Coordinates of C-alpha atoms in Angstrom, one line a residue:
M1 CA -37.0 52.3 50.4
E2 CA -36.4 52.1 46.2
V3 CA -32.7 51.0 48.3
L4 CA -34.7 47.1 48.8
M5 CA -37.0 47.0 46.4
K6 CA -33.9 47.5 43.9
M7 CA -32.3 45.2 46.8
W8 CA -35.1 42.0 45.9
I9 CA -35.5 42.8 42.4
V10 CA -32.3 41.0 42.5
L11 CA -32.7 38.6 44.7
L12 CA -35.8 37.1 42.5
L13 CA -33.5 37.4 39.2
L14 CA -30.4 35.0 40.7
S15 CA -33.2 32.9 42.4
V16 CA -34.3 32.7 39.3
C17 CA -31.1 32.0 36.5
S18 CA -29.9 29.9 39.7
E19 CA -33.2 27.7 38.9
T20 CA -32.7 27.3 35.4
V21 CA -28.2 26.8 35.6
I22 CA -29.7 24.1 38.7
C23 CA -32.7 22.6 36.3
Y24 CA -30.3 22.5 33.2
S25 CA -27.6 20.9 35.2
D26 CA -29.3 18.3 36.7
G27 CA -31.0 17.2 32.8
K28 CA -34.5 17.3 33.0
V29 CA -35.0 19.0 29.7
E30 CA -38.6 18.4 28.3
V31 CA -38.7 21.8 27.8
A32 CA -36.4 21.6 25.1
C33 CA -37.5 17.4 23.6
G34 CA -39.3 19.4 21.0
D35 CA -36.4 21.6 19.2
M36 CA -34.0 19.5 20.7
T37 CA -32.5 23.2 21.6
P38 CA -31.8 25.5 24.6
Q39 CA -33.1 27.9 26.6
H40 CA -29.6 29.5 26.6
G41 CA -29.7 32.2 25.0
H42 CA -27.7 31.6 22.7
E43 CA -26.9 30.9 19.1
P44 CA -26.1 27.0 18.5
I45 CA -22.4 26.6 17.1
T46 CA -23.4 25.2 13.3
K47 CA -20.0 23.9 12.4
N48 CA -19.1 20.5 12.1
P49 CA -19.5 18.9 14.5
P50 CA -16.4 17.9 17.6
F51 CA -18.4 14.3 18.8
N52 CA -19.6 10.8 17.4
I53 CA -22.8 9.4 17.0
T54 CA -23.8 5.9 16.3
A55 CA -25.0 2.4 16.0
D56 CA -24.2 -1.2 17.1
K57 CA -26.3 -2.6 13.8
S58 CA -28.1 -1.0 10.0
Q59 CA -30.9 -3.4 9.9
F60 CA -33.9 -4.3 13.9
S61 CA -37.0 -5.9 14.1
P62 CA -40.1 -4.5 16.0
G63 CA -38.7 -5.1 20.1
D64 CA -34.7 -5.7 19.3
K65 CA -32.3 -3.3 20.5
I66 CA -30.0 -1.3 19.3
K67 CA -26.9 0.2 21.4
V68 CA -26.1 4.2 21.0
T69 CA -23.5 5.9 21.8
L70 CA -22.1 9.2 22.2
S71 CA -18.4 10.2 21.8
M72 CA -15.4 12.9 21.8
A73 CA -13.8 13.1 18.1
S74 CA -10.9 11.5 18.9
S75 CA -9.6 14.2 15.7
S76 CA -11.3 16.8 17.5
E77 CA -9.5 19.8 18.3
G78 CA -10.8 22.4 22.1
K79 CA -12.4 20.7 24.5
H80 CA -12.2 17.1 24.8
Y81 CA -15.5 16.2 26.5
F82 CA -18.8 17.4 26.3
K83 CA -21.7 18.6 29.9
G84 CA -24.8 18.3 29.3
F85 CA -26.6 16.2 25.9
L86 CA -30.2 14.6 24.2
I87 CA -30.2 11.6 22.1
E88 CA -34.1 11.1 20.8
A89 CA -34.9 8.2 17.9
R90 CA -37.2 10.0 15.3
N91 CA -39.0 8.9 11.5
A92 CA -36.2 9.8 9.5
G93 CA -39.2 10.5 7.6
N94 CA -40.7 12.2 9.5
L95 CA -38.4 13.6 11.8
N96 CA -41.2 15.5 14.2
E97 CA -42.4 11.9 14.9
I98 CA -40.7 10.9 18.3
V99 CA -40.5 6.6 17.7
G100 CA -39.5 4.1 20.6
S101 CA -38.1 3.9 24.2
F102 CA -34.8 3.6 25.7
K103 CA -33.1 1.2 29.0
L104 CA -29.9 2.9 30.2
I105 CA -26.7 1.8 30.6
D106 CA -25.1 4.2 33.5
P107 CA -27.3 5.5 35.0
E108 CA -25.2 6.9 37.0
I109 CA -24.6 9.6 33.8
S110 CA -27.4 9.5 32.1
Q111 CA -31.1 9.5 32.6
L112 CA -34.8 9.3 30.8
L113 CA -36.7 11.5 30.0
M114 CA -41.0 12.0 28.7
C115 CA -41.3 13.8 25.4
D116 CA -44.2 13.5 23.6
S117 CA -46.5 12.0 26.8
K118 CA -44.3 9.0 26.2
E119 CA -42.3 7.4 29.2
G120 CA -38.6 6.9 28.0
S121 CA -39.2 8.1 25.0
A122 CA -35.3 10.1 25.3
V123 CA -32.5 10.5 27.3
S124 CA -30.5 12.6 29.6
H125 CA -27.5 14.2 31.3
T126 CA -27.9 13.9 35.0
G127 CA -25.0 16.3 36.1
K128 CA -22.9 18.7 34.6
S129 CA -19.4 16.1 35.0
H130 CA -17.5 16.1 32.1
K131 CA -17.8 12.9 30.1
T132 CA -16.0 11.6 27.4
E133 CA -18.3 9.1 25.5
V134 CA -22.6 7.5 27.0
Q135 CA -24.1 4.3 26.0
V136 CA -27.8 3.5 25.5
I137 CA -29.8 1.6 24.5
W138 CA -32.6 2.3 21.5
V139 CA -35.8 -0.5 22.2
A140 CA -37.8 -1.0 18.8
P141 CA -41.2 -0.6 18.9
S142 CA -44.1 -2.4 17.2
D143 CA -44.8 -0.5 15.5
S144 CA -41.7 1.3 14.1
P145 CA -41.4 3.4 10.8
S146 CA -39.4 1.9 7.5
S147 CA -36.2 3.1 8.9
V148 CA -35.3 5.7 11.7
Q149 CA -33.0 7.9 12.5
F150 CA -31.6 9.0 16.1
L151 CA -30.5 12.9 16.4
V152 CA -28.7 15.0 19.2
T153 CA -28.1 17.4 21.1
V154 CA -24.6 18.7 23.4
A155 CA -23.4 20.6 25.2
Q156 CA -18.5 21.6 25.8
G157 CA -20.5 25.3 27.9
Y158 CA -22.9 27.6 28.7
K159 CA -22.1 29.3 24.8
E160 CA -20.2 25.9 23.5
Y161 CA -23.9 23.6 21.7
W162 CA -24.8 21.4 18.6
V163 CA -28.4 21.1 18.6
K164 CA -30.2 18.4 16.8
S165 CA -26.6 17.2 14.9
P166 CA -28.4 14.2 12.7
G167 CA -27.0 10.5 13.2
P168 CA -27.3 8.0 12.6
V169 CA -30.7 5.8 9.7
V170 CA -31.1 2.3 11.1
S171 CA -33.9 0.3 8.9
Q172 CA -36.6 -2.6 9.4
N173 CA -35.2 -5.7 8.2
G174 CA -35.2 -5.3 4.2
V175 CA -36.1 -1.5 3.8
A176 CA -33.3 0.2 2.4
P177 CA -31.7 2.8 4.2
P178 CA -32.6 6.0 2.9
P179 CA -29.5 8.7 1.6
Q180 CA -27.5 9.9 4.8
T181 CA -27.5 13.5 6.2
T182 CA -23.7 14.8 6.7
F183 CA -22.8 14.9 10.3
G184 CA -19.3 15.5 12.2
G185 CA -15.8 14.0 11.7
S186 CA -12.0 15.0 10.6
I187 CA -12.4 19.2 10.3
G188 CA -12.9 20.8 7.7
A189 CA -13.6 17.5 5.3
Q190 CA -17.2 16.2 4.8
T191 CA -18.6 12.8 6.6
T192 CA -21.4 10.6 6.4
T193 CA -23.4 9.0 8.9
S194 CA -23.0 5.1 7.8
S195 CA -24.2 1.8 8.6
I196 CA -22.2 -1.0 9.8
L197 CA -21.8 -4.2 7.5
S198 CA -23.6 -6.5 8.4
R199 CA -21.6 -9.3 6.6
S200 CA -17.6 -9.4 4.6
F201 CA -18.1 -7.9 1.0
T202 CA -17.5 -11.0 -1.3
S203 CA -15.8 -12.3 -5.8
E204 CA -19.0 -13.7 -5.9
G205 CA -20.1 -12.5 -9.0
C206 CA -17.1 -10.2 -9.9
G207 CA -17.4 -9.9 -14.4
S208 CA -20.3 -11.3 -14.6
M209 CA -22.7 -8.7 -12.2
K210 CA -20.0 -6.0 -10.7
S211 CA -16.7 -5.4 -12.1
C212 CA -13.5 -5.9 -9.4
L213 CA -10.4 -5.3 -9.0
R214 CA -7.8 -7.0 -6.6
D215 CA -4.9 -8.6 -5.1
P216 CA -3.7 -10.7 -5.1
E217 CA -4.6 -11.8 -8.3
G218 CA -8.7 -13.7 -8.8
C219 CA -8.5 -12.6 -4.2
D220 CA -12.0 -13.2 -2.6
P221 CA -12.3 -10.4 0.8
Q222 CA -14.9 -12.6 2.2
N223 CA -12.2 -15.8 3.5
D224 CA -8.7 -13.6 2.8
T225 CA -7.8 -11.4 4.9
A226 CA -4.8 -10.5 2.6
C227 CA -6.8 -8.6 0.0
H228 CA -7.4 -6.0 -1.6
F229 CA -10.3 -5.5 -2.8
L230 CA -12.4 -2.7 -4.7
S231 CA -16.0 -3.4 -7.2
F232 CA -18.0 -1.2 -9.2
R233 CA -21.0 -1.9 -10.6
A234 CA -24.3 0.4 -12.3
L235 CA -26.8 0.8 -10.3
G236 CA -29.6 3.8 -12.1
S237 CA -28.2 6.7 -12.4
S238 CA -25.3 5.6 -10.0
V239 CA -22.9 3.3 -9.2
M240 CA -22.2 1.8 -5.9
F241 CA -18.9 0.6 -4.8
E242 CA -17.1 -1.3 -2.2
L243 CA -13.9 -1.3 -0.9
S244 CA -12.1 -4.2 1.0
G245 CA -8.3 -4.3 2.4
P246 CA -5.9 -5.2 5.4
A247 CA -4.7 -1.5 7.1
E248 CA -3.8 0.0 10.3
G249 CA -5.3 3.2 8.6
Y250 CA -7.4 4.0 5.4
V251 CA -8.9 2.0 2.9
S252 CA -8.5 4.1 -0.8
F253 CA -9.2 4.4 -4.2
A254 CA -8.2 6.8 -6.6
L255 CA -9.9 7.6 -10.9
S256 CA -7.2 9.0 -12.1
Q257 CA -6.6 9.8 -16.3
D258 CA -3.5 8.1 -16.7
K259 CA -0.6 6.1 -14.3
W260 CA 1.1 9.1 -13.4
M261 CA -0.2 10.7 -8.9
G262 CA -2.0 13.9 -9.8
K263 CA -4.9 15.2 -10.1
D264 CA -6.9 12.6 -9.5
D265 CA -10.7 11.2 -7.9
V266 CA -9.9 10.5 -4.2
Y267 CA -12.5 8.4 -1.7
L268 CA -11.7 6.9 1.5
C269 CA -12.7 5.1 4.5
I270 CA -10.1 6.4 7.1
R271 CA -10.5 3.8 10.5
D272 CA -11.1 6.7 13.8
T273 CA -10.7 3.6 16.8
D274 CA -13.6 1.7 16.6
R275 CA -15.2 3.4 13.4
V276 CA -14.9 4.9 9.9
E277 CA -15.3 7.9 8.3
I278 CA -15.9 7.6 4.0
K279 CA -15.0 10.7 2.0
A280 CA -13.8 12.4 -1.1
A281 CA -11.2 13.7 -1.7
Y282 CA -9.1 15.6 -4.5
V283 CA -5.4 15.0 -4.7
S284 CA -3.1 17.9 -7.1
G285 CA -0.2 15.7 -6.3
R286 CA 2.1 14.3 -4.2
T287 CA 0.0 15.6 -1.5
H288 CA -1.8 15.0 1.8
P289 CA -6.0 14.6 -0.2
V290 CA -7.7 17.8 -0.4
Y291 CA -11.3 16.5 1.2
S292 CA -14.3 17.6 -0.4
S293 CA -16.7 20.4 1.3
Q294 CA -19.8 18.5 -0.4
N295 CA -22.1 16.3 1.6
I296 CA -22.0 13.2 -2.5
L297 CA -21.3 10.2 -0.7
K298 CA -25.0 8.1 0.2
D299 CA -26.2 5.2 1.8
T300 CA -22.1 4.7 2.7
A301 CA -21.6 1.8 4.8
W302 CA -18.6 0.1 6.4
R303 CA -16.9 -2.6 8.7
L304 CA -13.6 -3.1 11.0
S305 CA -12.7 -7.4 11.5
D306 CA -9.5 -8.7 11.9
G307 CA -7.5 -5.5 10.4
V308 CA -9.8 -5.4 7.7
I309 CA -11.4 -1.9 6.7
Q310 CA -14.4 -2.4 5.0
C311 CA -16.8 0.2 3.2
S312 CA -19.8 1.0 0.7
F313 CA -20.9 3.8 -0.9
R314 CA -22.8 5.1 -4.1
R315 CA -22.2 7.6 -6.2
D316 CA -24.5 9.8 -8.7
I317 CA -22.7 9.4 -12.5
I318 CA -23.1 13.3 -12.6
L319 CA -22.6 15.7 -10.2
P320 CA -23.6 19.5 -10.1
P321 CA -21.4 21.8 -11.5
E322 CA -20.6 22.9 -8.0
N323 CA -18.6 19.6 -7.6
L324 CA -15.5 20.3 -8.7
N325 CA -13.1 17.8 -9.7
R326 CA -15.4 14.9 -9.5
F327 CA -15.4 13.1 -12.5
S328 CA -18.1 11.9 -13.6
L329 CA -18.2 7.9 -13.7
D330 CA -19.1 7.4 -17.4
Q331 CA -15.6 8.2 -18.9
M332 CA -13.2 5.4 -18.7
Y333 CA -10.5 6.0 -15.5
Y334 CA -7.5 4.5 -14.6
L335 CA -8.5 2.6 -11.1
F336 CA -5.2 3.1 -7.8
M337 CA -6.4 0.7 -4.4
A338 CA -3.7 2.3 -1.3
H339 CA -3.2 1.5 1.7
G340 CA -1.6 3.2 4.7
R341 CA -1.6 4.9 8.3
A342 CA -4.1 7.6 9.1
E343 CA -3.4 9.5 12.7
D344 CA -6.6 11.9 14.3
G345 CA -7.8 12.0 10.5
R346 CA -5.1 12.6 8.9
T347 CA -3.7 9.6 6.7
H348 CA 0.2 9.5 5.2
R349 CA 1.6 8.3 2.9
H350 CA 1.0 4.9 1.4
D351 CA 2.6 1.4 3.0
R352 CA 3.4 0.2 -0.9
Q353 CA 3.2 0.9 -4.0
P354 CA -0.5 1.5 -5.5
L355 CA -1.6 -1.2 -7.3
I356 CA -3.1 -0.1 -10.8
S357 CA -5.2 -0.8 -13.1
T358 CA -3.8 -2.9 -16.6
Y359 CA -6.1 -0.5 -19.4
Q360 CA -8.1 1.3 -18.3
T361 CA -12.2 0.8 -17.8
K362 CA -15.5 2.5 -17.7
I363 CA -17.4 2.9 -14.0
T364 CA -20.6 2.8 -15.6
G365 CA -19.1 -0.1 -18.9
P366 CA -19.8 -4.1 -19.0
P367 CA -18.7 -6.1 -15.5
E368 CA -15.1 -6.8 -16.0
D369 CA -12.7 -9.1 -13.9
L370 CA -9.6 -6.5 -13.8
I371 CA -5.6 -6.9 -13.6
G372 CA -3.1 -4.2 -12.0
S373 CA 0.3 -4.3 -10.5
R374 CA 1.7 -2.5 -8.3
S375 CA 4.7 -2.4 -10.2
P376 CA 4.6 0.6 -12.8
L377 CA 6.6 -0.9 -16.4
L378 CA 9.2 1.8 -15.7
M379 CA 10.1 -0.1 -12.8
K380 CA 10.1 -3.3 -13.8
Y381 CA 13.0 -2.1 -17.2
H382 CA 14.6 -0.1 -14.6
G383 CA 15.2 -3.7 -12.4
A384 CA 15.3 -5.9 -15.0
F385 CA 18.2 -3.9 -16.8
M386 CA 20.3 -4.5 -13.3
L387 CA 19.9 -7.3 -12.8
I388 CA 20.4 -8.7 -16.2
A389 CA 24.4 -6.5 -15.9
W390 CA 25.0 -6.8 -13.0
T391 CA 24.0 -11.0 -12.1
S392 CA 24.8 -11.9 -15.1
T393 CA 26.6 -10.3 -18.2
V394 CA 30.1 -8.2 -16.1
S395 CA 30.1 -11.7 -14.2
A396 CA 30.5 -14.0 -17.3
G397 CA 32.8 -11.2 -18.8
V398 CA 34.5 -11.7 -14.7
I399 CA 35.2 -14.8 -15.4
M400 CA 36.2 -15.2 -19.4
A401 CA 39.0 -12.2 -18.6
R402 CA 40.3 -14.0 -15.1
Y403 CA 40.4 -18.1 -16.7
F404 CA 39.7 -17.7 -20.5
K405 CA 42.4 -16.0 -21.9
P406 CA 44.9 -18.7 -22.9
N407 CA 42.0 -20.5 -24.4
W408 CA 41.4 -20.5 -28.3
P409 CA 45.2 -19.6 -28.1
E410 CA 44.6 -20.0 -32.1
R411 CA 41.6 -17.4 -32.9
N412 CA 40.8 -13.9 -33.9
I413 CA 38.1 -11.9 -33.1
L414 CA 38.3 -8.6 -35.7
G415 CA 42.0 -9.6 -35.2
Q416 CA 42.0 -9.6 -31.1
K417 CA 41.6 -12.8 -29.3
V418 CA 38.7 -14.2 -28.6
W419 CA 38.8 -14.0 -24.3
F420 CA 39.4 -10.6 -25.3
Q421 CA 36.9 -9.7 -28.1
L422 CA 33.8 -11.9 -26.0
H423 CA 35.2 -9.8 -22.5
R424 CA 34.7 -6.3 -24.2
M425 CA 31.6 -7.1 -25.7
L426 CA 29.7 -8.2 -22.0
M427 CA 31.4 -5.0 -20.9
A428 CA 30.3 -2.4 -22.9
L429 CA 26.7 -4.8 -22.3
T430 CA 26.7 -4.2 -18.7
V431 CA 27.6 -0.6 -19.3
L432 CA 24.6 0.0 -21.8
L433 CA 22.3 -2.1 -19.8
T434 CA 23.0 0.3 -16.4
L435 CA 22.8 3.1 -17.9
V436 CA 19.5 2.6 -20.0
G437 CA 18.7 1.6 -15.9
F438 CA 19.6 4.3 -14.0
V439 CA 17.4 6.5 -16.1
L440 CA 14.6 5.3 -16.2
P441 CA 13.2 5.5 -12.0
F442 CA 13.8 9.3 -12.4
M443 CA 11.8 9.6 -16.1
Y444 CA 8.9 8.0 -13.3
R445 CA 10.0 10.0 -10.8
G446 CA 10.3 13.1 -13.0
G447 CA 13.5 13.9 -9.7
W448 CA 15.7 12.2 -6.9
S449 CA 13.2 9.7 -4.6
K450 CA 13.7 10.5 -1.5
R451 CA 12.4 7.8 -0.3
A452 CA 14.4 5.1 -1.1
G453 CA 17.4 5.0 1.6
I454 CA 20.8 4.6 0.2
H455 CA 19.3 3.1 -2.5
P456 CA 19.9 5.5 -5.0
Y457 CA 23.0 7.0 -3.5
L458 CA 24.8 3.3 -4.4
G459 CA 23.2 3.4 -7.8
C460 CA 25.3 7.1 -8.4
V461 CA 27.8 5.7 -7.2
V462 CA 27.5 2.6 -9.3
M463 CA 26.9 4.3 -12.6
A464 CA 30.5 6.4 -12.2
L465 CA 32.1 3.3 -11.5
A466 CA 30.8 1.2 -14.7
V467 CA 32.0 4.2 -16.8
I468 CA 34.8 5.1 -15.1
Q469 CA 35.7 1.4 -16.0
P470 CA 35.7 1.3 -19.7
V471 CA 37.3 4.7 -19.7
M472 CA 40.4 2.9 -17.3
A473 CA 40.4 0.6 -20.6
L474 CA 41.2 3.2 -23.4
F475 CA 44.3 4.1 -21.7
R476 CA 46.6 1.0 -20.2
P477 CA 49.3 0.1 -21.4
A478 CA 51.2 -1.7 -23.5
P479 CA 51.4 -5.5 -22.2
D480 CA 54.6 -5.3 -22.2
A481 CA 55.4 -1.6 -20.2
S482 CA 56.7 -1.3 -16.8
R483 CA 53.6 0.2 -15.5
R484 CA 51.1 -2.4 -16.9
Y485 CA 50.7 -3.9 -13.0
I486 CA 49.2 -0.8 -11.7
F487 CA 47.0 -1.2 -15.1
N488 CA 46.1 -4.0 -13.8
W489 CA 45.7 -3.3 -9.5
M490 CA 43.4 -0.6 -11.0
H491 CA 41.3 -2.3 -13.3
F492 CA 41.0 -5.0 -11.1
G493 CA 40.1 -2.8 -7.4
T494 CA 37.8 -1.7 -9.5
G495 CA 36.0 -3.6 -10.9
T496 CA 35.3 -6.2 -8.5
A497 CA 34.2 -2.8 -6.0
V498 CA 31.6 -1.9 -8.1
Q499 CA 31.0 -5.7 -8.5
V500 CA 30.0 -5.7 -5.1
V501 CA 28.2 -2.0 -4.1
A502 CA 25.6 -3.4 -7.0
V503 CA 24.8 -6.5 -5.7
V504 CA 24.9 -4.7 -2.3
T505 CA 22.9 -2.4 -4.3
I506 CA 19.8 -5.1 -6.3
F507 CA 19.0 -5.9 -2.7
L508 CA 18.3 -3.2 -1.3
G509 CA 16.3 -1.6 -4.3
I510 CA 14.2 -5.4 -5.1
H511 CA 12.0 -4.3 -2.0
Q512 CA 12.1 -1.1 -2.7
Q513 CA 8.3 0.2 -3.4
A514 CA 8.6 0.8 -6.7
L515 CA 9.4 -2.8 -7.2
S516 CA 8.9 -4.8 -4.3
L517 CA 10.0 -9.2 -4.8
P518 CA 8.4 -11.4 -2.7
A519 CA 10.2 -11.6 -0.1
P520 CA 11.6 -13.7 2.3
W521 CA 12.4 -16.4 -1.2
S522 CA 13.0 -13.1 -4.0
T523 CA 15.6 -12.3 -1.4
G524 CA 17.3 -16.0 -1.0
I525 CA 17.2 -16.5 -5.3
L526 CA 19.2 -13.5 -5.3
A527 CA 21.1 -14.6 -2.9
A528 CA 21.5 -17.9 -4.8
I529 CA 22.8 -16.7 -8.2
V530 CA 25.8 -15.1 -5.8
V531 CA 26.6 -17.7 -4.2
W532 CA 26.6 -19.0 -7.3
F533 CA 29.2 -17.4 -9.1
V534 CA 31.4 -17.7 -6.4
L535 CA 31.8 -21.2 -5.9
A536 CA 32.3 -20.7 -9.9
D537 CA 35.1 -18.5 -9.5
L538 CA 36.4 -20.7 -6.8
V539 CA 37.2 -23.9 -8.7
L540 CA 37.5 -21.9 -12.1
E541 CA 40.7 -20.4 -9.5
V542 CA 41.4 -23.4 -7.2
H543 CA 42.2 -25.6 -10.4
Q544 CA 44.2 -22.4 -11.7
R545 CA 46.7 -21.8 -9.5
G546 CA 47.5 -26.3 -9.5
F547 CA 44.9 -27.6 -6.5
L548 CA 42.7 -28.4 -9.0
P549 CA 44.9 -30.5 -11.7
I550 CA 42.1 -31.7 -14.2
G551 CA 44.7 -33.3 -16.3
K552 CA 48.1 -35.2 -14.3
Y553 CA 44.9 -37.9 -14.3
F554 CA 45.4 -39.3 -17.5
K555 CA 48.8 -39.2 -17.2
N556 CA 49.5 -42.9 -16.0
V557 CA 46.0 -45.1 -17.4
K558 CA 46.3 -48.4 -17.9
I559 CA 44.4 -49.6 -21.2
Y560 CA 43.2 -53.3 -21.2
T561 CA 42.5 -54.8 -24.1
E562 CA 40.7 -59.0 -24.1
H563 CA 41.8 -60.3 -26.4
I564 CA 39.2 -62.5 -28.5
N565 CA 40.1 -65.8 -27.9
S566 CA 42.3 -65.5 -25.8
D567 CA 42.5 -65.5 -21.5
D568 CA 46.0 -63.0 -21.9
K569 CA 45.5 -59.5 -20.9
E570 CA 47.8 -56.6 -23.1
E571 CA 48.3 -53.6 -20.4
I572 CA 49.0 -51.2 -22.7
L573 CA 50.3 -47.5 -20.8
F574 CA 49.0 -43.9 -22.3
V575 CA 51.0 -41.0 -21.3
P576 CA 49.6 -38.0 -23.4
D577 CA 51.8 -35.3 -24.8
E578 CA 51.6 -31.1 -23.3
N579 CA 48.5 -30.3 -26.4
E580 CA 46.5 -33.0 -25.0
T581 CA 46.7 -32.1 -21.1
Y582 CA 45.5 -28.3 -22.4
N583 CA 42.8 -29.7 -24.0
V584 CA 41.9 -32.1 -20.9
E585 CA 42.6 -29.1 -19.2
S586 CA 40.2 -26.9 -21.6
C587 CA 37.7 -28.6 -22.3
F588 CA 37.4 -29.1 -17.8
K589 CA 36.9 -25.1 -18.0
N590 CA 34.6 -25.3 -20.8
I591 CA 32.1 -27.2 -19.1
V592 CA 32.8 -25.3 -15.7
L593 CA 31.1 -22.3 -17.6
A594 CA 28.8 -23.8 -19.2
I595 CA 28.1 -25.8 -16.0
Y596 CA 27.6 -21.9 -14.0
L597 CA 26.1 -20.2 -17.3
C598 CA 22.8 -22.3 -17.2
G599 CA 22.1 -21.9 -13.4
N600 CA 23.1 -18.7 -14.0
L601 CA 20.2 -19.0 -16.1
G602 CA 17.8 -20.2 -14.5
F603 CA 18.2 -18.4 -11.7
L604 CA 17.8 -14.8 -13.3
T605 CA 15.2 -16.3 -15.1
V606 CA 13.1 -16.8 -12.5
L607 CA 14.0 -13.5 -11.2
L608 CA 12.5 -11.1 -14.3
W609 CA 9.1 -14.1 -14.5
T610 CA 8.9 -12.6 -11.1
I611 CA 9.8 -9.0 -11.9
S612 CA 7.8 -8.9 -14.9
A613 CA 4.0 -10.6 -12.5
V614 CA 4.0 -7.7 -9.1

């Protein structure tokens, strides 16, 4: 008898448990409408949830329909699905009040519930199948409050569930949304639930109503999808920021006390599939940003369109002491803007050199239209010195040594032939410019650059050969020495090799991140400089070898003089002597040199102006 009684008790308990499980697996969870808590007998998970809830509108009017999407975050770890869910819309000013009703998009996985005696006021699952996304339509009632917040409970299993996770806040037209609440996203990071921007940012008011930093200078993000844009303006005790730019993964800006990356207050807008996460972070050096665990951003909003990421947020000017590494906005800072790729919420190194404001600005100060540059001043000088050295001074020195030895035979400078002194001066200037230009990148980087490809290695080769050339010249044998030809060939070979390597290095350097000149025309200008030198060298070489003997055309010149009041003409044969022929030859070379130097200076000026403008 006792055994039968125990069997009946076990069967009764099993039936109750199975009924409870079946009940909740069917999604009939009206019992949980109030506190939205499943009756599972376990504590809910409180860490960042692995799902997102979004709304396709941030504002509404009575009767409007808003699509609400519950989906797994792409950056989530562990299970990439959920089984059960409960979605409700509540008064943002009184979260105990359920607002409006829902309509279904997919009745196979979702169903309407009656909560608070209101038909269709909540949505839940229909079964325990694995789901990655659910979409429903919320209909705003005629008596809707000024703002409404969506709440969701999600269950991945009997012991794994999140209760009453806050979703986006939507407001009636003309009513500003309240500050947002903390919501899920990337692991270990604070993320905010954001509304969706209804229109693009604009540059209207830059310099008069708000401060702006733009690249290209003067661009308008409303009309130009290539515009990188940052604006900010003080609003009472806070500052409103707007950030926009074309990027695959993220756009960001930083507040910095200097022009070096490190110990900076950073703000990022990171694309996660079809939404944007807005985060505050801190970088201690050239490392990945460390996301803030404090939710310090308010009124966050974002927009994705035509490959452009846009986001906006407010931040208090002064933050409590517990917000470490956050800068007060009433101080002077340099502004950095950067963009790049992101995968699973983790940002990669920026695609281009960051845009850095030219000078410090006070975030809460008067509106300014700021300017900036993507190339540090040290790298600009590096590029300028190398261009002058290896596209101008060295080529002029080479031409002087090859083709102007016979010129000015009776003239000396400090006891040496004119050509030799000019050659030596130009080559010494080349070595000096190369040495200074070689040191500047190491000063800027603080060491060796690991992301510049083969460019720095070729630069070291150029530097070494540039030093070897003058050292070799110091030990040259006398002009009449039997082994002089060995020096001549080594000097010529080394000089030609370093000139070729230097030109290749410059071609690779003009598109490095730290000094990226506009392509492709900057490459075309550099190619024109090389071709211009080759043409001048070819003309002078042909002339020197006698294939272009300008002087002989003056050896038989017929000059006719017409006597006044006479029909007779006197033919005079003019045959110049050797000095006159030499003068004609020298004049021709001088003309070629002058034309070459003018063209070279013109091309070089264009490139130097381009460097100053980037």
